[in-house]
Every structure is written in structure tokens, then in C-alpha cells.
Amino acid sequence: MDLPRIGVTLPNFGPHAGPDSVVTVARAAERLGFHAVSASERLLIPVDPGWSNDAGLPESHVWDTLELLTWAAAHTRRIRVTTGIVNAIFQAPLVLARRLATLDRLSRGRLDVGVGQGGGTRQPPFYIPEEFVAAGVPAARRGGGFVENLAAMRACWGPDPVEFDGEHYRIPRSMVGPKPWGTTIPLFIGALTRTTIERAARIGDGFITVAVDWDDTRGQVRCYRDAGGTGTVLVSVIVQGSGDRITAAAFTDAVRRDLDRAAALGADEVHLALNFLPDHPDRQVELLEALADQVGLPARVPVP
């Protein structure tokens, strides 16, 4: 059974987040033959006593996704950079389309974009209301507004003149740029419920989920495929150690089990959320080196 492509999350929160750490992990992942590096967005974490962090989100601030990935792209040459995910409806589609196209051009076409409509919880309402208040966007824009946001972004990446006239967004007939490095930028849609997964199958270039429970993940992937989804299935896996340190043997065993599970359910790509480990990025590199040896990644190449 072939293993999925393997990506690695960058240190975008916690005590080890910073420019040197991002470069350390990104360059090592490229040198070792991993497929991608990724980072995810979180605008804020509520402090209201009623807040329930049922999804296990980091309780410290998260560095901005696009700036962090731009920094990683600037210090690598071949590895893909992935937003996994950025919440599209927190920004005007023209603004986000231009930011993404700029990163795609700067990285010479290495960008994959995971997009969402403001998740953050695994129980209803499946989003963090405080983020919508802070972003100045009504939560009712989820659903139809999210679909329209993606359509407007794709219009921006198409030929000039660009024009879009929707219920929530309007772009007057204009010249808009930059355009992507290639013909467009793939959009992988983060989804959790049947309705949102089926939407991902209809309008997305792929589907992103987090493997909190592998039985749930299996059902989500099946739902995506049954709904006609033929794009990339990307599964994020939260790697956690016991205590203050995880051994290389325990790390590789745990990841290999997750890779086998992901392969069995038909995932194309797995991203390892190393940023939940307490280990310094130098130690994370050691773990990645052990994993690369264990799973037989392509021959290591020097970073130019």
C-alpha cells in the first residue's frame, strides 16, 4: 500500500514560533524530501468563561498564515507551501485573491490553498462567534457567502478585465493582479459536516479534514468521494508526545500508524502537526530525520 504524501506544519504558535524556527523546519523538510510545509489560521481565542475549546486549539496567539508561508517560501526552493486552512470570508475576496496570487508568484507556483468559512469547534455552531465579531463579518455569511467568496477569488485569477456581481461581493469591471504563476491556484476546502463536505466535492479542488477520530475521518472521506469529489484529500494529524519529550522511535511508530490509517481510507496527503509538540525545532528536525529514514522518502538533496 502506497503511503500518502507527507507535509509538515511550521512552528506558528507557542514559545518556539519565530523566523529562525520557521526556516529551520522548512529547510529541513525540503532537504529530507517531504512534500509540503503548512500553516493554519486562527484570529483569536476567546477568554469568556463559557468558551469550550472542544477542538483542542492552541491557547496562544497564532502567527499570520500568509506572511509565515511567504517567509518559508523565501528560504526554500522546491517544497510546496500550504494554507491549512485560511478562513476566506474574514477577508474581501479581491484582497485575499491578490495576497494568495502574490505568494504563488513569489514561490514560483508552489502554493496550495486550504480554505474554510471560520471553523474552530467540533460541536454546533461549528465556528467561534467572537472571530466574526472581530472580523466585522456576519456569521450568516457562512454557506452561500463562502461559496460566493471563492467564486469571486477565482474570477480575480482569471483573464482581465475581471467583473463579479454577487449578493455579498461585487467587483466592478477592472484590471486585477497579480495573476497566479499558473492558470489558477488549487482550493482545498476544509469541512466537517455532511453538507459542507458535499459542498467541498462540488466546488473545491480538494478536501481537508483533521483526524481527531479515525472512524469519523473515514466517514468524512467516504462522504466526499460519494458526493463526486475527485480532488486531493488532505488529512491533518496532530502529533502529541507523552511528557516533555517524545523519543524518535515512539514518534516514527505513531506517525507510521497514522500514515497507514490515512492510506487505508484513501487520503492523498497527510500533514503532521508538529507544532503541538513541546520540542524545540532543532529536536523536531531530528524527529523528521528519523521519520524520513523509516518511511524511505526520496534521496536527500542539498538546499541551494
Tab-separated table of C-alpha atoms in Angstrom:
chain	number	residue	atom	x	y	z
A	1	MET	CA	0.000	0.000	0.000
A	2	ASP	CA	1.449	3.332	-1.070
A	3	LEU	CA	1.765	5.953	1.631
A	4	PRO	CA	0.245	9.421	1.214
A	5	ARG	CA	2.453	12.404	0.504
A	6	ILE	CA	3.717	13.861	3.788
A	7	GLY	CA	3.642	17.500	4.824
A	8	VAL	CA	4.859	19.187	7.992
A	9	THR	CA	3.296	22.091	9.877
A	10	LEU	CA	5.517	25.046	10.708
A	11	PRO	CA	6.011	26.472	14.214
A	12	ASN	CA	3.383	29.216	14.063
A	13	PHE	CA	2.391	29.426	17.727
A	14	GLY	CA	3.816	28.878	21.177
A	15	PRO	CA	7.253	29.609	22.638
A	16	HIS	CA	9.181	28.315	19.616
A	17	ALA	CA	7.346	30.351	16.955
A	18	GLY	CA	9.570	32.786	15.117
A	19	PRO	CA	11.577	33.446	11.952
A	20	ASP	CA	14.524	31.193	12.771
A	21	SER	CA	12.294	28.284	13.770
A	22	VAL	CA	10.248	28.546	10.583
A	23	VAL	CA	13.379	28.484	8.440
A	24	THR	CA	14.854	25.572	10.421
A	25	VAL	CA	11.808	23.327	9.942
A	26	ALA	CA	11.048	24.401	6.361
A	27	ARG	CA	14.594	23.849	5.114
A	28	ALA	CA	14.886	20.505	6.879
A	29	ALA	CA	11.552	19.316	5.450
A	30	GLU	CA	12.729	20.250	1.960
A	31	ARG	CA	16.150	18.657	2.390
A	32	LEU	CA	14.616	15.424	3.675
A	33	GLY	CA	12.178	15.075	0.779
A	34	PHE	CA	8.859	15.923	2.431
A	35	HIS	CA	6.113	17.145	0.121
A	36	ALA	CA	4.961	20.371	1.783
A	37	VAL	CA	5.042	22.686	4.756
A	38	SER	CA	1.842	24.243	6.045
A	39	ALA	CA	0.344	26.705	8.494
A	40	SER	CA	-3.213	27.352	9.641
A	41	GLU	CA	-5.088	30.491	10.618
A	42	ARG	CA	-6.674	31.417	13.943
A	43	LEU	CA	-7.694	35.023	14.542
A	44	LEU	CA	-8.207	34.776	18.292
A	45	ILE	CA	-9.026	32.531	21.234
A	46	PRO	CA	-11.961	33.649	23.421
A	47	VAL	CA	-11.390	34.149	27.142
A	48	ASP	CA	-15.068	34.168	28.122
A	49	PRO	CA	-15.734	31.638	30.938
A	50	GLY	CA	-18.303	29.947	28.694
A	51	TRP	CA	-15.754	29.151	25.981
A	52	SER	CA	-15.278	25.433	25.410
A	53	ASN	CA	-12.184	24.519	23.425
A	54	ASP	CA	-13.601	21.213	22.217
A	55	ALA	CA	-11.325	21.126	19.172
A	56	GLY	CA	-8.131	21.438	21.225
A	57	LEU	CA	-6.987	24.680	19.601
A	58	PRO	CA	-3.706	26.250	20.692
A	59	GLU	CA	-4.311	28.634	23.553
A	60	SER	CA	-1.673	31.124	22.470
A	61	HIS	CA	-1.810	33.526	19.539
A	62	VAL	CA	-1.122	32.162	16.051
A	63	TRP	CA	1.187	33.948	13.610
A	64	ASP	CA	-0.446	35.087	10.387
A	65	THR	CA	-0.576	32.287	7.841
A	66	LEU	CA	0.331	34.035	4.591
A	67	GLU	CA	3.218	36.073	5.964
A	68	LEU	CA	4.659	32.990	7.663
A	69	LEU	CA	4.385	30.887	4.500
A	70	THR	CA	5.941	33.682	2.454
A	71	TRP	CA	8.906	33.633	4.822
A	72	ALA	CA	9.167	29.848	4.457
A	73	ALA	CA	8.914	30.049	0.659
A	74	ALA	CA	11.665	32.657	0.551
A	75	HIS	CA	14.051	30.244	2.296
A	76	THR	CA	13.227	27.141	0.226
A	77	ARG	CA	13.210	26.262	-3.472
A	78	ARG	CA	11.137	23.153	-4.151
A	79	ILE	CA	8.822	22.206	-1.274
A	80	ARG	CA	5.169	23.188	-1.586
A	81	VAL	CA	3.619	25.684	0.832
A	82	THR	CA	0.052	25.106	2.006
A	83	THR	CA	-2.527	27.093	3.930
A	84	GLY	CA	-4.224	24.502	6.005
A	85	ILE	CA	-6.507	26.490	6.406
A	86	VAL	CA	-7.151	30.214	5.910
A	87	ASN	CA	-10.704	31.407	6.577
A	88	ALA	CA	-11.643	33.104	3.330
A	89	ILE	CA	-14.714	35.013	4.481
A	90	PHE	CA	-12.727	37.036	7.005
A	91	GLN	CA	-11.273	38.965	4.029
A	92	ALA	CA	-12.703	40.574	0.914
A	93	PRO	CA	-12.187	38.109	-1.956
A	94	LEU	CA	-10.257	40.590	-4.099
A	95	VAL	CA	-7.868	41.324	-1.212
A	96	LEU	CA	-7.295	37.654	-0.386
A	97	ALA	CA	-7.017	36.673	-4.070
A	98	ARG	CA	-4.244	39.231	-4.581
A	99	ARG	CA	-2.397	38.124	-1.425
A	100	LEU	CA	-2.557	34.474	-2.442
A	101	ALA	CA	-1.523	35.182	-6.039
A	102	THR	CA	1.418	37.234	-4.773
A	103	LEU	CA	2.610	34.330	-2.616
A	104	ASP	CA	2.072	31.940	-5.515
A	105	ARG	CA	4.199	34.128	-7.796
A	106	LEU	CA	6.914	34.635	-5.182
A	107	SER	CA	7.108	30.862	-4.603
A	108	ARG	CA	7.028	30.175	-8.360
A	109	GLY	CA	3.794	28.205	-8.274
A	110	ARG	CA	4.330	26.199	-5.086
A	111	LEU	CA	1.150	27.283	-3.291
A	112	ASP	CA	-1.797	25.057	-2.356
A	113	VAL	CA	-4.630	26.832	-0.574
A	114	GLY	CA	-6.800	25.260	2.076
A	115	VAL	CA	-9.820	27.475	2.724
A	116	GLY	CA	-12.584	27.476	5.299
A	117	GLN	CA	-15.540	29.520	6.430
A	118	GLY	CA	-14.499	30.134	10.026
A	119	GLY	CA	-14.423	26.846	11.929
A	120	GLY	CA	-12.813	26.259	15.303
A	121	THR	CA	-15.209	23.928	17.125
A	122	ARG	CA	-16.377	20.370	16.542
A	123	GLN	CA	-19.807	20.987	18.043
A	124	PRO	CA	-22.551	23.404	16.925
A	125	PRO	CA	-22.332	26.162	15.839
A	126	PHE	CA	-19.003	24.832	14.363
A	127	TYR	CA	-17.369	28.254	14.497
A	128	ILE	CA	-16.147	30.867	17.014
A	129	PRO	CA	-18.639	33.768	17.083
A	130	GLU	CA	-16.038	36.144	18.551
A	131	GLU	CA	-13.927	35.819	15.400
A	132	PHE	CA	-16.794	37.013	13.215
A	133	VAL	CA	-17.426	39.969	15.516
A	134	ALA	CA	-13.745	40.916	15.444
A	135	ALA	CA	-13.518	40.495	11.654
A	136	GLY	CA	-16.642	42.592	11.087
A	137	VAL	CA	-18.327	39.803	9.130
A	138	PRO	CA	-21.805	38.426	9.934
A	139	ALA	CA	-21.824	34.721	10.760
A	140	ALA	CA	-24.777	34.409	8.367
A	141	ARG	CA	-22.299	34.834	5.516
A	142	ARG	CA	-21.215	31.238	6.043
A	143	GLY	CA	-22.595	28.905	3.398
A	144	GLY	CA	-23.729	30.923	0.405
A	145	GLY	CA	-21.393	33.809	1.184
A	146	PHE	CA	-18.434	31.440	1.408
A	147	VAL	CA	-19.283	29.889	-1.970
A	148	GLU	CA	-19.534	33.351	-3.482
A	149	ASN	CA	-16.227	34.411	-1.904
A	150	LEU	CA	-14.390	31.547	-3.620
A	151	ALA	CA	-16.087	32.277	-6.947
A	152	ALA	CA	-15.002	35.911	-6.729
A	153	MET	CA	-11.415	34.907	-5.956
A	154	ARG	CA	-11.318	32.586	-8.942
A	155	ALA	CA	-12.664	35.416	-11.089
A	156	CYS	CA	-9.755	37.590	-9.911
A	157	TRP	CA	-7.319	34.900	-11.047
A	158	GLY	CA	-8.908	34.710	-14.486
A	159	PRO	CA	-8.330	36.914	-17.536
A	160	ASP	CA	-8.740	40.671	-17.346
A	161	PRO	CA	-10.989	42.511	-17.274
A	162	VAL	CA	-12.394	40.980	-14.081
A	163	GLU	CA	-16.014	41.553	-13.155
A	164	PHE	CA	-18.105	39.922	-10.442
A	165	ASP	CA	-21.622	40.752	-9.303
A	166	GLY	CA	-22.945	38.685	-6.418
A	167	GLU	CA	-25.235	39.024	-3.449
A	168	HIS	CA	-22.404	39.601	-0.963
A	169	TYR	CA	-19.484	40.732	-3.139
A	170	ARG	CA	-19.134	42.964	-6.165
A	171	ILE	CA	-16.020	43.670	-8.235
A	172	PRO	CA	-16.517	46.393	-10.859
A	173	ARG	CA	-15.090	45.689	-14.309
A	174	SER	CA	-11.366	46.095	-13.590
A	175	MET	CA	-7.803	45.045	-14.225
A	176	VAL	CA	-6.822	42.851	-11.263
A	177	GLY	CA	-3.446	41.349	-10.489
A	178	PRO	CA	-1.130	39.737	-9.953
A	179	LYS	CA	-2.361	36.544	-11.562
A	180	PRO	CA	-1.230	33.136	-10.291
A	181	TRP	CA	2.012	31.566	-11.511
A	182	GLY	CA	-0.041	29.026	-13.482
A	183	THR	CA	-3.618	29.117	-14.685
A	184	THR	CA	-5.108	29.171	-11.168
A	185	ILE	CA	-4.440	28.159	-7.549
A	186	PRO	CA	-5.961	24.914	-6.193
A	187	LEU	CA	-8.502	25.431	-3.407
A	188	PHE	CA	-8.860	22.598	-0.876
A	189	ILE	CA	-11.942	23.134	1.281
A	190	GLY	CA	-11.965	22.397	4.987
A	191	ALA	CA	-15.245	20.769	6.005
A	192	LEU	CA	-16.741	18.826	8.885
A	193	THR	CA	-20.457	18.152	8.377
A	194	ARG	CA	-22.135	16.268	5.530
A	195	THR	CA	-23.455	19.479	3.993
A	196	THR	CA	-20.075	21.211	3.959
A	197	ILE	CA	-18.247	18.077	2.758
A	198	GLU	CA	-20.668	17.678	-0.148
A	199	ARG	CA	-20.117	21.354	-0.962
A	200	ALA	CA	-16.373	20.732	-0.991
A	201	ALA	CA	-16.941	17.939	-3.510
A	202	ARG	CA	-18.961	20.271	-5.766
A	203	ILE	CA	-16.827	23.415	-5.781
A	204	GLY	CA	-13.401	22.528	-4.381
A	205	ASP	CA	-10.200	21.155	-5.849
A	206	GLY	CA	-9.785	19.016	-2.755
A	207	PHE	CA	-10.931	18.374	0.812
A	208	ILE	CA	-9.166	18.970	4.147
A	209	THR	CA	-10.019	17.400	7.489
A	210	VAL	CA	-8.351	16.788	10.843
A	211	ALA	CA	-8.047	13.208	12.090
A	212	VAL	CA	-9.359	13.633	15.623
A	213	ASP	CA	-11.217	10.322	15.409
A	214	TRP	CA	-10.200	7.973	12.588
A	215	ASP	CA	-13.678	6.442	12.301
A	216	ASP	CA	-15.103	9.931	11.776
A	217	THR	CA	-12.348	10.729	9.290
A	218	ARG	CA	-13.080	7.575	7.320
A	219	GLY	CA	-16.734	8.572	7.084
A	220	GLN	CA	-15.851	12.106	6.000
A	221	VAL	CA	-13.589	10.909	3.200
A	222	ARG	CA	-16.222	8.425	2.062
A	223	CYS	CA	-18.806	11.215	2.048
A	224	TYR	CA	-16.520	13.384	-0.076
A	225	ARG	CA	-15.904	10.635	-2.628
A	226	ASP	CA	-19.571	9.533	-2.687
A	227	ALA	CA	-20.551	13.147	-3.422
A	228	GLY	CA	-18.360	13.078	-6.524
A	229	GLY	CA	-15.240	14.653	-5.048
A	230	THR	CA	-12.226	13.678	-7.153
A	231	GLY	CA	-9.666	16.138	-5.798
A	232	THR	CA	-6.887	15.878	-3.242
A	233	VAL	CA	-7.849	14.573	0.204
A	234	LEU	CA	-5.575	16.107	2.831
A	235	VAL	CA	-5.706	14.806	6.389
A	236	SER	CA	-4.023	16.742	9.186
A	237	VAL	CA	-2.714	14.658	12.082
A	238	ILE	CA	-1.926	16.142	15.492
A	239	VAL	CA	1.297	14.575	16.728
A	240	GLN	CA	1.455	14.537	20.511
A	241	GLY	CA	4.057	13.180	22.867
A	242	SER	CA	3.734	11.949	26.426
A	243	GLY	CA	5.535	14.188	28.887
A	244	ASP	CA	8.105	16.745	27.859
A	245	ARG	CA	9.807	14.731	25.138
A	246	ILE	CA	8.937	12.067	22.594
A	247	THR	CA	11.545	9.551	21.512
A	248	ALA	CA	12.372	9.102	17.846
A	249	ALA	CA	11.149	5.502	17.978
A	250	ALA	CA	7.807	6.469	19.549
A	251	PHE	CA	7.409	9.310	17.062
A	252	THR	CA	8.070	7.222	13.967
A	253	ASP	CA	5.848	4.390	15.222
A	254	ALA	CA	2.955	6.765	15.911
A	255	VAL	CA	3.291	8.561	12.592
A	256	ARG	CA	3.619	5.335	10.644
A	257	ARG	CA	0.366	4.053	12.184
A	258	ASP	CA	-1.365	7.277	11.187
A	259	LEU	CA	0.060	7.112	7.666
A	260	ASP	CA	-1.215	3.552	7.293
A	261	ARG	CA	-4.669	4.601	8.533
A	262	ALA	CA	-4.698	7.544	6.125
A	263	ALA	CA	-3.638	5.347	3.209
A	264	ALA	CA	-6.358	2.814	4.020
A	265	LEU	CA	-9.099	5.440	3.804
A	266	GLY	CA	-7.741	6.899	0.567
A	267	ALA	CA	-6.005	10.078	1.711
A	268	ASP	CA	-3.626	11.609	-0.815
A	269	GLU	CA	-1.710	13.749	1.634
A	270	VAL	CA	-1.055	13.825	5.392
A	271	HIS	CA	0.254	16.870	7.262
A	272	LEU	CA	1.910	16.285	10.615
A	273	ALA	CA	1.117	18.986	13.177
A	274	LEU	CA	4.478	19.023	14.903
A	275	ASN	CA	3.751	22.448	16.382
A	276	PHE	CA	1.737	20.770	19.155
A	277	LEU	CA	4.893	19.075	20.400
A	278	PRO	CA	6.801	20.849	23.190
A	279	ASP	CA	10.102	20.109	21.457
A	280	HIS	CA	12.408	22.817	20.129
A	281	PRO	CA	12.505	22.988	16.301
A	282	ASP	CA	16.019	21.522	16.301
A	283	ARG	CA	14.598	18.450	18.008
A	284	GLN	CA	11.679	18.410	15.574
A	285	VAL	CA	14.233	18.202	12.768
A	286	GLU	CA	15.803	15.170	14.442
A	287	LEU	CA	12.382	13.504	14.560
A	288	LEU	CA	11.787	14.298	10.898
A	289	GLU	CA	15.166	12.809	10.001
A	290	ALA	CA	14.218	9.593	11.805
A	291	LEU	CA	10.848	9.510	10.034
A	292	ALA	CA	12.406	10.127	6.612
A	293	ASP	CA	14.709	7.155	7.136
A	294	GLN	CA	11.877	4.959	8.377
A	295	VAL	CA	9.416	5.607	5.544
A	296	GLY	CA	12.012	5.845	2.780
A	297	LEU	CA	11.490	9.369	1.466
A	298	PRO	CA	13.273	10.357	-1.757
A	299	ALA	CA	17.015	10.863	-1.654
A	300	ARG	CA	18.040	13.905	0.343
A	301	VAL	CA	19.107	16.909	-1.656
A	302	PRO	CA	21.108	19.948	-0.580
A	303	VAL	CA	19.313	23.276	-0.217
A	304	PRO	CA	20.700	25.745	-2.778
